[in-house]
Amino acid sequence: MHIISIVRDEVRATGVEGRLFADGLLVGPTLERLAVAIPPGVWPVKLHHSPKFGRPTISIDAGQGYTLVHAGGRPEHSEGCVLLGETDMEGARISGGAPVVSWLEAHVLGADRATRAAGVLPDWLCVVHEIGGDVADGVTS
């Protein structure tokens, strides 16, 4: 089983700052809008064909519709998605997310085109941690 972990570090007026890990490897910082943040828990990871992006996109199925993982700079760039970047937080802003999202998609999807076409990622789960939890490295026991 493969795990994507979202470790939430801090709540600001503009959003929730955190970090995304894939199989224990730090991928980059995240931002979420507080009002629509994913509930803590363990959720399936799926592919969703995004009309906005015109391609299948990694999504977390937390029972509230598709929560996409995509690049963006500020919480308001999201309707409820997890924004992923490559540079550290600076006033609830991240940048450089496109290459990081591409890396994550390649890591999660691999070369299995049949799985990609079907939108099924049976070997992946997403663990979303409480805000301010004590998980430092994205690894869960």
PDB file of N, CA and C in Angstrom, residues 13-67:
ATOM      1  N   ALA A  13      -5.291  33.133   8.850  1.00  0.00           N
ATOM      2  CA  ALA A  13      -6.563  33.695   8.387  1.00  0.00           C
ATOM      3  C   ALA A  13      -6.805  33.359   6.923  1.00  0.00           C
ATOM      4  N   THR A  14      -5.728  33.202   6.163  1.00  0.00           N
ATOM      5  CA  THR A  14      -5.863  32.955   4.730  1.00  0.00           C
ATOM      6  C   THR A  14      -5.933  31.488   4.355  1.00  0.00           C
ATOM      7  N   GLY A  15      -5.623  30.572   5.257  1.00  0.00           N
ATOM      8  CA  GLY A  15      -5.694  29.160   4.914  1.00  0.00           C
ATOM      9  C   GLY A  15      -4.908  28.284   5.854  1.00  0.00           C
ATOM     10  N   VAL A  16      -4.889  27.011   5.516  1.00  0.00           N
ATOM     11  CA  VAL A  16      -4.182  26.009   6.306  1.00  0.00           C
ATOM     12  C   VAL A  16      -2.887  25.657   5.578  1.00  0.00           C
ATOM     13  N   GLU A  17      -1.772  25.814   6.262  1.00  0.00           N
ATOM     14  CA  GLU A  17      -0.469  25.475   5.711  1.00  0.00           C
ATOM     15  C   GLU A  17      -0.083  24.074   6.158  1.00  0.00           C
ATOM     16  N   GLY A  18       0.551  23.353   5.268  1.00  0.00           N
ATOM     17  CA  GLY A  18       0.985  22.014   5.614  1.00  0.00           C
ATOM     18  C   GLY A  18       2.063  21.520   4.669  1.00  0.00           C
ATOM     19  N   ARG A  19       2.256  20.195   4.694  1.00  0.00           N
ATOM     20  CA  ARG A  19       3.243  19.539   3.843  1.00  0.00           C
ATOM     21  C   ARG A  19       2.641  18.249   3.314  1.00  0.00           C
ATOM     22  N   LEU A  20       2.977  17.916   2.068  1.00  0.00           N
ATOM     23  CA  LEU A  20       2.512  16.672   1.465  1.00  0.00           C
ATOM     24  C   LEU A  20       3.695  15.730   1.319  1.00  0.00           C
ATOM     25  N   PHE A  21       3.493  14.483   1.741  1.00  0.00           N
ATOM     26  CA  PHE A  21       4.485  13.425   1.628  1.00  0.00           C
ATOM     27  C   PHE A  21       3.911  12.315   0.752  1.00  0.00           C
ATOM     28  N   ALA A  22       4.756  11.663  -0.015  1.00  0.00           N
ATOM     29  CA  ALA A  22       4.366  10.467  -0.776  1.00  0.00           C
ATOM     30  C   ALA A  22       5.303   9.352  -0.347  1.00  0.00           C
ATOM     31  N   ASP A  23       4.734   8.329   0.246  1.00  0.00           N
ATOM     32  CA  ASP A  23       5.527   7.208   0.769  1.00  0.00           C
ATOM     33  C   ASP A  23       6.666   7.687   1.672  1.00  0.00           C
ATOM     34  N   GLY A  24       6.380   8.692   2.513  1.00  0.00           N
ATOM     35  CA  GLY A  24       7.343   9.190   3.476  1.00  0.00           C
ATOM     36  C   GLY A  24       8.319  10.224   2.932  1.00  0.00           C
ATOM     37  N   LEU A  25       8.287  10.494   1.639  1.00  0.00           N
ATOM     38  CA  LEU A  25       9.180  11.472   1.014  1.00  0.00           C
ATOM     39  C   LEU A  25       8.475  12.817   0.935  1.00  0.00           C
ATOM     40  N   LEU A  26       9.109  13.866   1.457  1.00  0.00           N
ATOM     41  CA  LEU A  26       8.518  15.200   1.387  1.00  0.00           C
ATOM     42  C   LEU A  26       8.449  15.642  -0.063  1.00  0.00           C
ATOM     43  N   VAL A  27       7.236  15.981  -0.519  1.00  0.00           N
ATOM     44  CA  VAL A  27       7.028  16.445  -1.883  1.00  0.00           C
ATOM     45  C   VAL A  27       7.026  17.968  -1.924  1.00  0.00           C
ATOM     46  N   GLY A  28       6.312  18.600  -0.997  1.00  0.00           N
ATOM     47  CA  GLY A  28       6.293  20.053  -0.967  1.00  0.00           C
ATOM     48  C   GLY A  28       5.248  20.597  -0.027  1.00  0.00           C
ATOM     49  N   PRO A  29       5.230  21.931   0.133  1.00  0.00           N
ATOM     50  CA  PRO A  29       4.250  22.569   1.014  1.00  0.00           C
ATOM     51  C   PRO A  29       2.868  22.580   0.381  1.00  0.00           C
ATOM     52  N   THR A  30       1.858  22.621   1.239  1.00  0.00           N
ATOM     53  CA  THR A  30       0.470  22.663   0.778  1.00  0.00           C
ATOM     54  C   THR A  30      -0.257  23.857   1.375  1.00  0.00           C
ATOM     55  N   LEU A  31      -1.311  24.250   0.700  1.00  0.00           N
ATOM     56  CA  LEU A  31      -2.249  25.248   1.198  1.00  0.00           C
ATOM     57  C   LEU A  31      -3.654  24.736   0.943  1.00  0.00           C
ATOM     58  N   GLU A  32      -4.532  24.947   1.906  1.00  0.00           N
ATOM     59  CA  GLU A  32      -5.944  24.612   1.754  1.00  0.00           C
ATOM     60  C   GLU A  32      -6.768  25.776   2.283  1.00  0.00           C
ATOM     61  N   ARG A  33      -7.927  25.970   1.718  1.00  0.00           N
ATOM     62  CA  ARG A  33      -8.868  26.936   2.281  1.00  0.00           C
ATOM     63  C   ARG A  33      -9.467  26.313   3.528  1.00  0.00           C
ATOM     64  N   LEU A  34      -9.455  27.034   4.622  1.00  0.00           N
ATOM     65  CA  LEU A  34      -9.924  26.506   5.904  1.00  0.00           C
ATOM     66  C   LEU A  34     -11.377  26.055   5.834  1.00  0.00           C
ATOM     67  N   ALA A  35     -12.219  26.836   5.186  1.00  0.00           N
ATOM     68  CA  ALA A  35     -13.656  26.534   5.151  1.00  0.00           C
ATOM     69  C   ALA A  35     -13.980  25.234   4.431  1.00  0.00           C
ATOM     70  N   VAL A  36     -13.097  24.779   3.547  1.00  0.00           N
ATOM     71  CA  VAL A  36     -13.394  23.573   2.768  1.00  0.00           C
ATOM     72  C   VAL A  36     -12.264  22.548   2.849  1.00  0.00           C
ATOM     73  N   ALA A  37     -11.463  22.611   3.902  1.00  0.00           N
ATOM     74  CA  ALA A  37     -10.349  21.669   4.055  1.00  0.00           C
ATOM     75  C   ALA A  37     -10.878  20.242   4.204  1.00  0.00           C
ATOM     76  N   ILE A  38     -10.099  19.296   3.733  1.00  0.00           N
ATOM     77  CA  ILE A  38     -10.465  17.879   3.837  1.00  0.00           C
ATOM     78  C   ILE A  38     -10.526  17.491   5.310  1.00  0.00           C
ATOM     79  N   PRO A  39     -11.551  16.759   5.717  1.00  0.00           N
ATOM     80  CA  PRO A  39     -11.590  16.292   7.106  1.00  0.00           C
ATOM     81  C   PRO A  39     -10.429  15.330   7.392  1.00  0.00           C
ATOM     82  N   PRO A  40      -9.879  15.361   8.604  1.00  0.00           N
ATOM     83  CA  PRO A  40      -8.841  14.387   8.950  1.00  0.00           C
ATOM     84  C   PRO A  40      -9.388  12.974   8.791  1.00  0.00           C
ATOM     85  N   GLY A  41      -8.532  12.081   8.371  1.00  0.00           N
ATOM     86  CA  GLY A  41      -8.934  10.691   8.197  1.00  0.00           C
ATOM     87  C   GLY A  41      -8.104  10.010   7.130  1.00  0.00           C
ATOM     88  N   VAL A  42      -8.529   8.824   6.757  1.00  0.00           N
ATOM     89  CA  VAL A  42      -7.875   8.042   5.721  1.00  0.00           C
ATOM     90  C   VAL A  42      -8.846   7.935   4.559  1.00  0.00           C
ATOM     91  N   TRP A  43      -8.401   8.375   3.384  1.00  0.00           N
ATOM     92  CA  TRP A  43      -9.280   8.481   2.223  1.00  0.00           C
ATOM     93  C   TRP A  43      -8.664   7.824   1.005  1.00  0.00           C
ATOM     94  N   PRO A  44      -9.503   7.279   0.101  1.00  0.00           N
ATOM     95  CA  PRO A  44      -8.971   6.731  -1.149  1.00  0.00           C
ATOM     96  C   PRO A  44      -8.448   7.828  -2.066  1.00  0.00           C
ATOM     97  N   VAL A  45      -7.430   7.482  -2.834  1.00  0.00           N
ATOM     98  CA  VAL A  45      -6.880   8.376  -3.848  1.00  0.00           C
ATOM     99  C   VAL A  45      -7.388   7.879  -5.200  1.00  0.00           C
ATOM    100  N   LYS A  46      -7.906   8.793  -6.008  1.00  0.00           N
ATOM    101  CA  LYS A  46      -8.463   8.441  -7.311  1.00  0.00           C
ATOM    102  C   LYS A  46      -7.956   9.410  -8.362  1.00  0.00           C
ATOM    103  N   LEU A  47      -8.309   9.133  -9.585  1.00  0.00           N
ATOM    104  CA  LEU A  47      -8.082  10.076 -10.670  1.00  0.00           C
ATOM    105  C   LEU A  47      -9.419  10.663 -11.060  1.00  0.00           C
ATOM    106  N   HIS A  48      -9.435  11.939 -11.331  1.00  0.00           N
ATOM    107  CA  HIS A  48     -10.654  12.611 -11.765  1.00  0.00           C
ATOM    108  C   HIS A  48     -10.297  13.436 -12.996  1.00  0.00           C
ATOM    109  N   HIS A  49     -11.070  13.254 -14.058  1.00  0.00           N
ATOM    110  CA  HIS A  49     -10.809  14.064 -15.246  1.00  0.00           C
ATOM    111  C   HIS A  49     -11.312  15.473 -14.973  1.00  0.00           C
ATOM    112  N   SER A  50     -10.392  16.382 -14.865  1.00  0.00           N
ATOM    113  CA  SER A  50     -10.718  17.762 -14.541  1.00  0.00           C
ATOM    114  C   SER A  50     -10.997  18.560 -15.807  1.00  0.00           C
ATOM    115  N   PRO A  51     -12.213  19.080 -15.954  1.00  0.00           N
ATOM    116  CA  PRO A  51     -12.482  19.939 -17.108  1.00  0.00           C
ATOM    117  C   PRO A  51     -11.607  21.189 -17.091  1.00  0.00           C
ATOM    118  N   LYS A  52     -11.299  21.704 -15.902  1.00  0.00           N
ATOM    119  CA  LYS A  52     -10.473  22.900 -15.784  1.00  0.00           C
ATOM    120  C   LYS A  52      -9.062  22.659 -16.315  1.00  0.00           C
ATOM    121  N   PHE A  53      -8.476  21.501 -15.975  1.00  0.00           N
ATOM    122  CA  PHE A  53      -7.107  21.208 -16.385  1.00  0.00           C
ATOM    123  C   PHE A  53      -7.040  20.374 -17.664  1.00  0.00           C
ATOM    124  N   GLY A  54      -8.180  19.804 -18.088  1.00  0.00           N
ATOM    125  CA  GLY A  54      -8.233  19.056 -19.337  1.00  0.00           C
ATOM    126  C   GLY A  54      -7.509  17.730 -19.323  1.00  0.00           C
ATOM    127  N   ARG A  55      -7.345  17.140 -18.148  1.00  0.00           N
ATOM    128  CA  ARG A  55      -6.634  15.862 -18.033  1.00  0.00           C
ATOM    129  C   ARG A  55      -6.992  15.203 -16.715  1.00  0.00           C
ATOM    130  N   PRO A  56      -6.679  13.915 -16.587  1.00  0.00           N
ATOM    131  CA  PRO A  56      -6.881  13.276 -15.284  1.00  0.00           C
ATOM    132  C   PRO A  56      -5.962  13.888 -14.240  1.00  0.00           C
ATOM    133  N   THR A  57      -6.511  14.137 -13.060  1.00  0.00           N
ATOM    134  CA  THR A  57      -5.791  14.776 -11.967  1.00  0.00           C
ATOM    135  C   THR A  57      -5.961  13.932 -10.712  1.00  0.00           C
ATOM    136  N   ILE A  58      -4.914  13.850  -9.898  1.00  0.00           N
ATOM    137  CA  ILE A  58      -5.003  13.121  -8.634  1.00  0.00           C
ATOM    138  C   ILE A  58      -6.040  13.804  -7.759  1.00  0.00           C
ATOM    139  N   SER A  59      -6.913  12.995  -7.175  1.00  0.00           N
ATOM    140  CA  SER A  59      -7.927  13.545  -6.272  1.00  0.00           C
ATOM    141  C   SER A  59      -8.033  12.672  -5.035  1.00  0.00           C
ATOM    142  N   ILE A  60      -8.519  13.290  -3.982  1.00  0.00           N
ATOM    143  CA  ILE A  60      -8.742  12.600  -2.715  1.00  0.00           C
ATOM    144  C   ILE A  60     -10.244  12.519  -2.521  1.00  0.00           C
ATOM    145  N   ASP A  61     -10.738  11.310  -2.306  1.00  0.00           N
ATOM    146  CA  ASP A  61     -12.178  11.102  -2.166  1.00  0.00           C
ATOM    147  C   ASP A  61     -12.541  11.068  -0.689  1.00  0.00           C
ATOM    148  N   ALA A  62     -12.828  12.252  -0.139  1.00  0.00           N
ATOM    149  CA  ALA A  62     -13.163  12.368   1.285  1.00  0.00           C
ATOM    150  C   ALA A  62     -14.672  12.461   1.485  1.00  0.00           C
ATOM    151  N   GLY A  63     -15.434  11.987   0.512  1.00  0.00           N
ATOM    152  CA  GLY A  63     -16.886  11.975   0.641  1.00  0.00           C
ATOM    153  C   GLY A  63     -17.537  13.331   0.453  1.00  0.00           C
ATOM    154  N   GLN A  64     -16.796  14.310  -0.071  1.00  0.00           N
ATOM    155  CA  GLN A  64     -17.358  15.642  -0.282  1.00  0.00           C
ATOM    156  C   GLN A  64     -17.083  16.108  -1.707  1.00  0.00           C
ATOM    157  N   GLY A  65     -17.085  15.180  -2.637  1.00  0.00           N
ATOM    158  CA  GLY A  65     -16.753  15.503  -4.015  1.00  0.00           C
ATOM    159  C   GLY A  65     -15.272  15.299  -4.250  1.00  0.00           C
ATOM    160  N   TYR A  66     -14.834  15.590  -5.442  1.00  0.00           N
ATOM    161  CA  TYR A  66     -13.427  15.411  -5.777  1.00  0.00           C
ATOM    162  C   TYR A  66     -12.602  16.562  -5.225  1.00  0.00           C
ATOM    163  N   THR A  67     -11.597  16.232  -4.425  1.00  0.00           N
ATOM    164  CA  THR A  67     -10.657  17.217  -3.912  1.00  0.00           C
ATOM    165  C   THR A  67      -9.364  17.016  -4.684  1.00  0.00           C
TER     166      THR A  67
END
